[in-house]
Short mmCIF file of C-alpha atoms and ligand atoms in Angstrom, two decimals:
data_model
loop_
_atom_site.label_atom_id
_atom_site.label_comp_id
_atom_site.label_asym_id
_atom_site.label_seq_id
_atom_site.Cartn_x
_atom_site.Cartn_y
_atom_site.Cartn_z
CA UNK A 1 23.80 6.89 -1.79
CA UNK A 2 20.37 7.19 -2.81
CA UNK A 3 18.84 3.27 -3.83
CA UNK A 4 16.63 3.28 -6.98
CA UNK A 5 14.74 -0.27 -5.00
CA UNK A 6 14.81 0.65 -1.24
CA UNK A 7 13.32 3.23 1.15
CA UNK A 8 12.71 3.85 4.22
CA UNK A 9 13.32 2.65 6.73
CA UNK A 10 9.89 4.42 7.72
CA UNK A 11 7.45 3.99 10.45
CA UNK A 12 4.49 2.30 9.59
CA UNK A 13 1.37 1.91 11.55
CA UNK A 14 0.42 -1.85 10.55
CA UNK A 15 4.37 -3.00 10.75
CA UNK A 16 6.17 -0.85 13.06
CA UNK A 17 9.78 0.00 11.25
CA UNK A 18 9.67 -0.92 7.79
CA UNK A 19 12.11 -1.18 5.52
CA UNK A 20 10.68 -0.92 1.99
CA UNK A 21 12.00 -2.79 -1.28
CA UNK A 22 10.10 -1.87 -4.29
CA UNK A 23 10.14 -4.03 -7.11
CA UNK A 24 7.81 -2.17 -10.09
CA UNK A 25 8.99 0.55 -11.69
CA UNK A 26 6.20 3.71 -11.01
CA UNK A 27 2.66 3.02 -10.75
CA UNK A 28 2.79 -0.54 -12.44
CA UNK A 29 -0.53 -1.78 -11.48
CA UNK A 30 -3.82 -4.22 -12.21
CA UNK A 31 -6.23 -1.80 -9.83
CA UNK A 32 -6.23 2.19 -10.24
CA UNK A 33 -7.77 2.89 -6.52
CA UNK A 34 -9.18 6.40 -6.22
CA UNK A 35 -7.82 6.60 -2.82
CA UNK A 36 -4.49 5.68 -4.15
CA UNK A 37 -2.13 7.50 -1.81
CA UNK A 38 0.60 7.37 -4.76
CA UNK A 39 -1.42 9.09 -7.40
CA UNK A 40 -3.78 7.53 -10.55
CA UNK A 41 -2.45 4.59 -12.45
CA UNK A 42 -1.08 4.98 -15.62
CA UNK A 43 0.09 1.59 -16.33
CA UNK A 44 -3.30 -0.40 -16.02
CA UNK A 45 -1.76 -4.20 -16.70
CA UNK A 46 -2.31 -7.94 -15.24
CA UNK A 47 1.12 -8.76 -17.40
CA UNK A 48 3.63 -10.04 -14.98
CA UNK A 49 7.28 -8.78 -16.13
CA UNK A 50 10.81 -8.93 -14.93
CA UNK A 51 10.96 -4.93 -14.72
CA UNK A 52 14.65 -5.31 -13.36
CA UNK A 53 17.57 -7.83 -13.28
CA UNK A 54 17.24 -9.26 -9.52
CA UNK A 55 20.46 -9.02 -8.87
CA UNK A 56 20.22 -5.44 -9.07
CA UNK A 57 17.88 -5.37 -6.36
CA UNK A 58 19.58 -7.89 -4.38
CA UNK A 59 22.39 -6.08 -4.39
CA UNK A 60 20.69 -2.74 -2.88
CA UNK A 61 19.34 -5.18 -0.48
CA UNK A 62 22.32 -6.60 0.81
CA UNK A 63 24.11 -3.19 1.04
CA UNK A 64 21.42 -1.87 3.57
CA UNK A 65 20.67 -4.97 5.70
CA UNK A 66 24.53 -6.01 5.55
CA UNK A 67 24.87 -2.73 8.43
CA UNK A 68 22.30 -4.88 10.75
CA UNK A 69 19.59 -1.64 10.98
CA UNK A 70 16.61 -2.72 13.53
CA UNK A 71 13.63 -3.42 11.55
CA UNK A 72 10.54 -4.94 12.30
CA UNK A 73 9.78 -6.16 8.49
CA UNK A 74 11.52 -5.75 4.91
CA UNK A 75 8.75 -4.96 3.19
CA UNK A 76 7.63 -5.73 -0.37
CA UNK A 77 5.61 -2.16 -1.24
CA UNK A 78 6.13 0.64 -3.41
CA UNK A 79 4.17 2.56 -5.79
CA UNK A 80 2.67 -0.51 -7.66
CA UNK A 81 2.08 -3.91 -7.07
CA UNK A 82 4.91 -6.19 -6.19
CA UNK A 83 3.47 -9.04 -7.62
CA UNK A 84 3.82 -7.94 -11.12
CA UNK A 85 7.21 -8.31 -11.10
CA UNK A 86 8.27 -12.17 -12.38
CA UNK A 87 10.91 -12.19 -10.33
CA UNK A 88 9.91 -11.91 -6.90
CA UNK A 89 10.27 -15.18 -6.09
CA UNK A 90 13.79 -15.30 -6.29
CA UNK A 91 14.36 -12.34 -4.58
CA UNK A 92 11.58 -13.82 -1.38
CA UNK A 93 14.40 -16.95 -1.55
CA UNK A 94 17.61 -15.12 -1.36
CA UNK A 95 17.00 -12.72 1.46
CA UNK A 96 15.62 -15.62 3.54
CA UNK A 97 18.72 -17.09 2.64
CA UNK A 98 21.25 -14.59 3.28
CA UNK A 99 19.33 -12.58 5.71
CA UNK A 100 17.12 -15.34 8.05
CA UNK A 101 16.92 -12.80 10.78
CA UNK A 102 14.66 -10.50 8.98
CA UNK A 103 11.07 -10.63 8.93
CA UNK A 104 9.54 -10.06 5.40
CA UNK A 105 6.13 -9.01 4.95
CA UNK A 106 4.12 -8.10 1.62
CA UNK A 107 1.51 -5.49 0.63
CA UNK A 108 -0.47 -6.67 -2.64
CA UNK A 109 -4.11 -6.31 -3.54
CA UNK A 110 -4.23 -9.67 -4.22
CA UNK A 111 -5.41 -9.65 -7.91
CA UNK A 112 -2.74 -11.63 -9.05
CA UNK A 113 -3.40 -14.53 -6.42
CA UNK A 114 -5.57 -15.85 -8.37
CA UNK A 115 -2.01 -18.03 -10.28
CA UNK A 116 -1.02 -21.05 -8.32
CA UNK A 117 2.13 -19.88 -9.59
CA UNK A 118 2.30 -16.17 -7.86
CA UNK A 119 1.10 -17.94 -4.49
CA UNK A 120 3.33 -20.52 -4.58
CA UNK A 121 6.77 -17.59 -4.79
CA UNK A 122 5.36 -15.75 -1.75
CA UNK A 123 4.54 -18.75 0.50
CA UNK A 124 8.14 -18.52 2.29
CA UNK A 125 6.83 -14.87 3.85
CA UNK A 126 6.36 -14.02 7.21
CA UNK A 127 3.54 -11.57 6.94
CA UNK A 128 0.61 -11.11 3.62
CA UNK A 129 -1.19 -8.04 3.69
CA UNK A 130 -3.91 -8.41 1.06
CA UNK A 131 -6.47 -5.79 0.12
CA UNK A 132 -10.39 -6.32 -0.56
CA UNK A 133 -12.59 -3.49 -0.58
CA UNK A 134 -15.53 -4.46 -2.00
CA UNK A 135 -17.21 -7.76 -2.61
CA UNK A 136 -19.84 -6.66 -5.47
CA UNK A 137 -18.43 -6.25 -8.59
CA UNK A 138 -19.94 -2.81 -9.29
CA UNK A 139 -18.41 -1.48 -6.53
CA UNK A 140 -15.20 -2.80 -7.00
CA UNK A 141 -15.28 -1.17 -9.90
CA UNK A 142 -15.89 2.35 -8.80
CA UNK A 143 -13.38 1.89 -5.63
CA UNK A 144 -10.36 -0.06 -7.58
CA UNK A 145 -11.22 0.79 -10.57
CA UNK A 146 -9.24 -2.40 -12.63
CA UNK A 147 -8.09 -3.71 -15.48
CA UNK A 148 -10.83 -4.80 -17.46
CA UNK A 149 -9.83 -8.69 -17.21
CA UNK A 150 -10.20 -8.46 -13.66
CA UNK A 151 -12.93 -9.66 -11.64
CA UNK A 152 -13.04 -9.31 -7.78
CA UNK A 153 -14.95 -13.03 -7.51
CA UNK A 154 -11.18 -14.19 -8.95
CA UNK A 155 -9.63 -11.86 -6.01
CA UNK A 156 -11.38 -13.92 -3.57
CA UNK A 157 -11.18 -17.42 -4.52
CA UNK A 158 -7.37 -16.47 -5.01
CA UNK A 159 -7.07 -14.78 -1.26
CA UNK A 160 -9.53 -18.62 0.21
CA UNK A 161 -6.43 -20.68 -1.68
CA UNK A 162 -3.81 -18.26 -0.26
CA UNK A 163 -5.29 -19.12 3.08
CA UNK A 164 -5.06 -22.87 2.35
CA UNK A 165 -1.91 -23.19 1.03
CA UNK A 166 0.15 -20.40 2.87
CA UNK A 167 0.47 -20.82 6.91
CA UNK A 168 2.09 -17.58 8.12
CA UNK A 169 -0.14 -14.45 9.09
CA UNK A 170 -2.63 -12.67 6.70
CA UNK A 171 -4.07 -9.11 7.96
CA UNK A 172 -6.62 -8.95 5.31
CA UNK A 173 -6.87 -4.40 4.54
CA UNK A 174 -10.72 -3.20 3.75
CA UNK A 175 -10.37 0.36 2.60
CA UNK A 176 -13.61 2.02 3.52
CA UNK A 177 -15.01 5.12 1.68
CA UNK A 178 -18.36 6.48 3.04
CA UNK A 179 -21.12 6.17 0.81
CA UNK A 180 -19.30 3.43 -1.06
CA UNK A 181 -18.64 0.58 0.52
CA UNK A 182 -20.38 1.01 3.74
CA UNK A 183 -23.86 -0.15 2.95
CA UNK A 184 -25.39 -3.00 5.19
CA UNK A 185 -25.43 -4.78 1.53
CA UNK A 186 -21.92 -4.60 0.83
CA UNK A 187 -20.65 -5.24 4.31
CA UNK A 188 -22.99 -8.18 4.46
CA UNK A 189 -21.49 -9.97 1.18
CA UNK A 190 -17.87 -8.56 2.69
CA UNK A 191 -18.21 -10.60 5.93
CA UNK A 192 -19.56 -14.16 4.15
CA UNK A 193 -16.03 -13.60 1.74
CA UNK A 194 -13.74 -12.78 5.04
CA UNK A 195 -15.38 -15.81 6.70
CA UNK A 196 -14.28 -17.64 3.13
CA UNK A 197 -11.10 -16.42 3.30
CA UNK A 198 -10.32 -16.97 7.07
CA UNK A 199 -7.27 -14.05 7.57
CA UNK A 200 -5.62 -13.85 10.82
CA UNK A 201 -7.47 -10.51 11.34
CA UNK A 202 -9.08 -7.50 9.20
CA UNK A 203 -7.89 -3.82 9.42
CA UNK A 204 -9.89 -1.47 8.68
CA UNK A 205 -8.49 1.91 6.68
CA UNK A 206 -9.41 5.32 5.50
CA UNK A 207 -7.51 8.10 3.68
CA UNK A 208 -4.81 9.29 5.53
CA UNK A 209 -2.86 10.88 2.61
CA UNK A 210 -4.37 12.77 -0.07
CA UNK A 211 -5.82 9.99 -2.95
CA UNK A 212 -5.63 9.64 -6.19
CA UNK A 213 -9.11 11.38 -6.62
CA UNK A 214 -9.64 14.98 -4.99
CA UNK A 215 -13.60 13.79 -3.97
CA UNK A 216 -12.17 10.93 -1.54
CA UNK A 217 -12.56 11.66 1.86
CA UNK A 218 -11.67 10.15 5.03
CA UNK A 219 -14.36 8.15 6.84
CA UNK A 220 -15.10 9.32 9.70
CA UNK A 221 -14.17 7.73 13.54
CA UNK A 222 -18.58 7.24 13.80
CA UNK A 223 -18.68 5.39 10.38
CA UNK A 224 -15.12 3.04 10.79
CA UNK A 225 -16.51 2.30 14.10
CA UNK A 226 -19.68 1.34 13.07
CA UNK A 227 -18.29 -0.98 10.51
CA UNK A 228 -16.18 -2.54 13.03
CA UNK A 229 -19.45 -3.54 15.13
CA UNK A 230 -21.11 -4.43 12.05
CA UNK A 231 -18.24 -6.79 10.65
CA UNK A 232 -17.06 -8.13 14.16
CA UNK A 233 -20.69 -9.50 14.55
CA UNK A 234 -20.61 -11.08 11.64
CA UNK A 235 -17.33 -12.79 11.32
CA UNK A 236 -15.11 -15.09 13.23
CA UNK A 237 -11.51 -13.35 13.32
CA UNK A 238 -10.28 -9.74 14.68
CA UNK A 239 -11.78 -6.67 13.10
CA UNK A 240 -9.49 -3.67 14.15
CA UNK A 241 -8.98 0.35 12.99
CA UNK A 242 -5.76 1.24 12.00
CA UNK A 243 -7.06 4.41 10.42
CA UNK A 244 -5.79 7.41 11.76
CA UNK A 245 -7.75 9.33 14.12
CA UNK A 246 -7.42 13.49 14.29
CA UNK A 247 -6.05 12.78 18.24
CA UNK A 248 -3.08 10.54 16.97
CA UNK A 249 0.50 12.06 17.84
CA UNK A 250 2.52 12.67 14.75
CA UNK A 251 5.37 10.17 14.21
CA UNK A 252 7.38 11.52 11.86
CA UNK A 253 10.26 14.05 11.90
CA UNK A 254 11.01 15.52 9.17
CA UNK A 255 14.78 16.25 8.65
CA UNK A 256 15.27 20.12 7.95
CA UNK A 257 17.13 19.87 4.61
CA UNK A 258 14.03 18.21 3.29
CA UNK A 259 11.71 19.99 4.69
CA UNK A 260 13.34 23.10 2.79
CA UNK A 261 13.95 21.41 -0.02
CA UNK A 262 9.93 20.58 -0.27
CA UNK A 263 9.50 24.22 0.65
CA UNK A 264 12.39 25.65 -2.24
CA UNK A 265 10.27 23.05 -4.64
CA UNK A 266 6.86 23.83 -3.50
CA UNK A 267 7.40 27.35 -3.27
CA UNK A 268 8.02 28.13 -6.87
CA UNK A 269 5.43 25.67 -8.48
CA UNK A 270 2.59 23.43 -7.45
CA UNK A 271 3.17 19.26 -8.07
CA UNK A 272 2.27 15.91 -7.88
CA UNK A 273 4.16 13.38 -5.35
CA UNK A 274 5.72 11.86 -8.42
CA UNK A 275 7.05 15.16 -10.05
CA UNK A 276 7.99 15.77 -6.00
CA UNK A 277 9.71 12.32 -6.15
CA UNK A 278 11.82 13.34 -9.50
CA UNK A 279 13.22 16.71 -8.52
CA UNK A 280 14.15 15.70 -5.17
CA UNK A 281 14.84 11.94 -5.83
CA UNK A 282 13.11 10.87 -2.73
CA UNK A 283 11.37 7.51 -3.63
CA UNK A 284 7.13 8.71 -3.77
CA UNK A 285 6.39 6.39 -0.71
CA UNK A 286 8.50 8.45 1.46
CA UNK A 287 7.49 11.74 -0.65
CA UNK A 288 3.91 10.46 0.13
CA UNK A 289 4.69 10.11 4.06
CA UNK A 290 6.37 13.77 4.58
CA UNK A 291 3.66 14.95 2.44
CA UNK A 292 1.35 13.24 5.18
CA UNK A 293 3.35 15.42 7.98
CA UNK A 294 3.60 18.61 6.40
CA UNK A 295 -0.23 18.82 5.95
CA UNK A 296 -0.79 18.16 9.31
CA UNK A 297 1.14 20.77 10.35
CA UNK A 298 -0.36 22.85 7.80
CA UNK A 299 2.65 23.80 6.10
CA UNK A 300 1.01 22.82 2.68
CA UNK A 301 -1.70 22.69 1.08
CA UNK A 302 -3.79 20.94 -1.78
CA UNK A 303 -5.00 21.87 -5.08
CA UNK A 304 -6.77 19.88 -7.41
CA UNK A 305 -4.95 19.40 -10.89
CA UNK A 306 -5.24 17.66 -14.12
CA UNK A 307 -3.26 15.04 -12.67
CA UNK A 308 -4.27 14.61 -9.39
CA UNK A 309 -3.69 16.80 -5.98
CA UNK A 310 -0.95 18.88 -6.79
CA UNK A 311 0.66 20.41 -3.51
CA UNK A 312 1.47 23.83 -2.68
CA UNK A 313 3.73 25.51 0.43
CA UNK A 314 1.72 28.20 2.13
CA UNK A 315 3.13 31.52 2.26
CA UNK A 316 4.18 32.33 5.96
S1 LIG B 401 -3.66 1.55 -3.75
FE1 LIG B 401 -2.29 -0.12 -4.33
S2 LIG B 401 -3.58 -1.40 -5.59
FE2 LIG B 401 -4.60 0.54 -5.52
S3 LIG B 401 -3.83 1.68 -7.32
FE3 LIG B 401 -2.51 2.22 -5.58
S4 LIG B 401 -0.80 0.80 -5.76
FE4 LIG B 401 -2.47 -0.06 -7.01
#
């Protein structure tokens, strides 16, 4: 039965097998990142709502973890961000409750941190995986591109009270686009704010999927690896890659049927991974991972559209 809340379980390079529980109805979100692997933002808010009765989601939740699948995490992801939704709290409480044996991690870009309220629901998690790309506002701005009430200074005092208040692990995400945010300015002020903030480590990323914006491009193994050195000099935790490198084995199989039905779809007209998610009612996160697979296996390719990358099957 397909769940409108959960997906997955998929394999993840930062938490091994994931389940995924998503909370926000499509692209609910305070940042609109132009390398955002699920497409532009078009709901641009900081308004925290209770999108759906929790007990709906529960209820998805319970059906899937009731058959005991291995998992290394239940994660909190999706095509948004999880902390918009009011309720999350609750739903933190009752799977620690019912389901203690489960590991549950987060993915947020930490905008929302900033309430003593929103830190306070997500201090019974195992694992916080904040984002912070940037550390000057201007450049904030053209990576995350936010809502206008947002400021990153906010992001960062919010992740420095996380840090006090919550004691599990934070792995602290810095997105890096060449020519962006890789200047010995930026990385500077970055490293004084991680040494603020104190997570357990910082992982360093760079487009894996297609983004939200057709001119983002992947950084290259030279430039991630000279941020490393730079950062790891500079501040007193871990500083690893998790970006994938062209050498990596692929890890995902795709199951036939879907890879025909992508092929049926793609076949007779070009589309986004949202009109992708709709026809084939795949949730986009897992739309967004075959995608991944099928274009490195050149099977597809990529067009730009009014949208966004819209994604075509090449003709054999
Ligand atoms: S990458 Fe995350 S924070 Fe950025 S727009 Fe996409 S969902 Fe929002």
């Amino acid at each position: 039965m397909p769940y409108r809340h959960i997906f997955g379980p998929v394999p993840s390079r930062r938490l091994g097998i994931s389940l995924g529980v998503d909370v926000i109805p499509y692209k609910y979100c305070p940042l609109n990142c132009v390398y955002c692997e699920v497409q532009r933002t078009n709901h641009l808010t900081v308004r925290r709502q209770k999108f759906f009765p929790p007990e709906e989601i529960i209820s998805e939740v319970r059906e899937v973890l009731s058959t005991n699948p291995k998992l290394d995490y239940v994660t909190f992801s999706g095509a948004g961000e999880p902390t918009l939704y009011s309720r999350i709290g609750d739903i933190i409480l009752r799977i620690k409750e019912e389901f203690p044996q489960y590991k549950l991690a987060l993915l947020t870009n930490g905008v929302l941190l900033k309430h003593p309220t929103v830190r306070k629901e997500i201090l019974p998690l195992d694992l916080i995986l904040p984002s912070l790309d940037a550390c000057h506002q201007d450049t904030f701005e053209k990576i995350n591109r936010p809502h206008p009430s947002v400021k990153v200074s906010d992001l960062i005092s919010g992740l420095i009270d996380l840090r006090k208040e919550y004691s599990g692990f934070i792995w602290l995400e810095v997105f890096i686009i060449a020519g962006l945010n890789d200047s010995e300015e930026e990385l500077e002020c970055l490293s004084k704010a991680l040494n603020r903030i104190q997570p357990d480590k910082v992982q360093l990323n760079s487009l894996d999927r297609p983004g939200a914006e057709f001119w983002v491009k992947p950084a290259g193994s030279r430039v991630l690896r000279e941020v490393q050195r730079f950062l790891s000099e500079r501040v007193n935790m871990p500083v690893e890659i998790i970006a994938r490198i062209p050498s990596d084995k692929d890890e995902l199989i795709i199951p036939p049927e879907i890879e025909q039905k992508f092929a049926t779809l793609l076949n007779d007209h070009p589309s986004t991974p949202e009109e992708i998610s709709k026809a084939s009612g795949l949730h986009i996160n897992e739309v967004s991972h075959y995608l991944r697979q099928l274009h490195l296996e050149h099977k597809i390719s990529i067009k730009q559209g009014q949208k966004g990358p819209l994604f075509v099957w090449k003709k054999s």
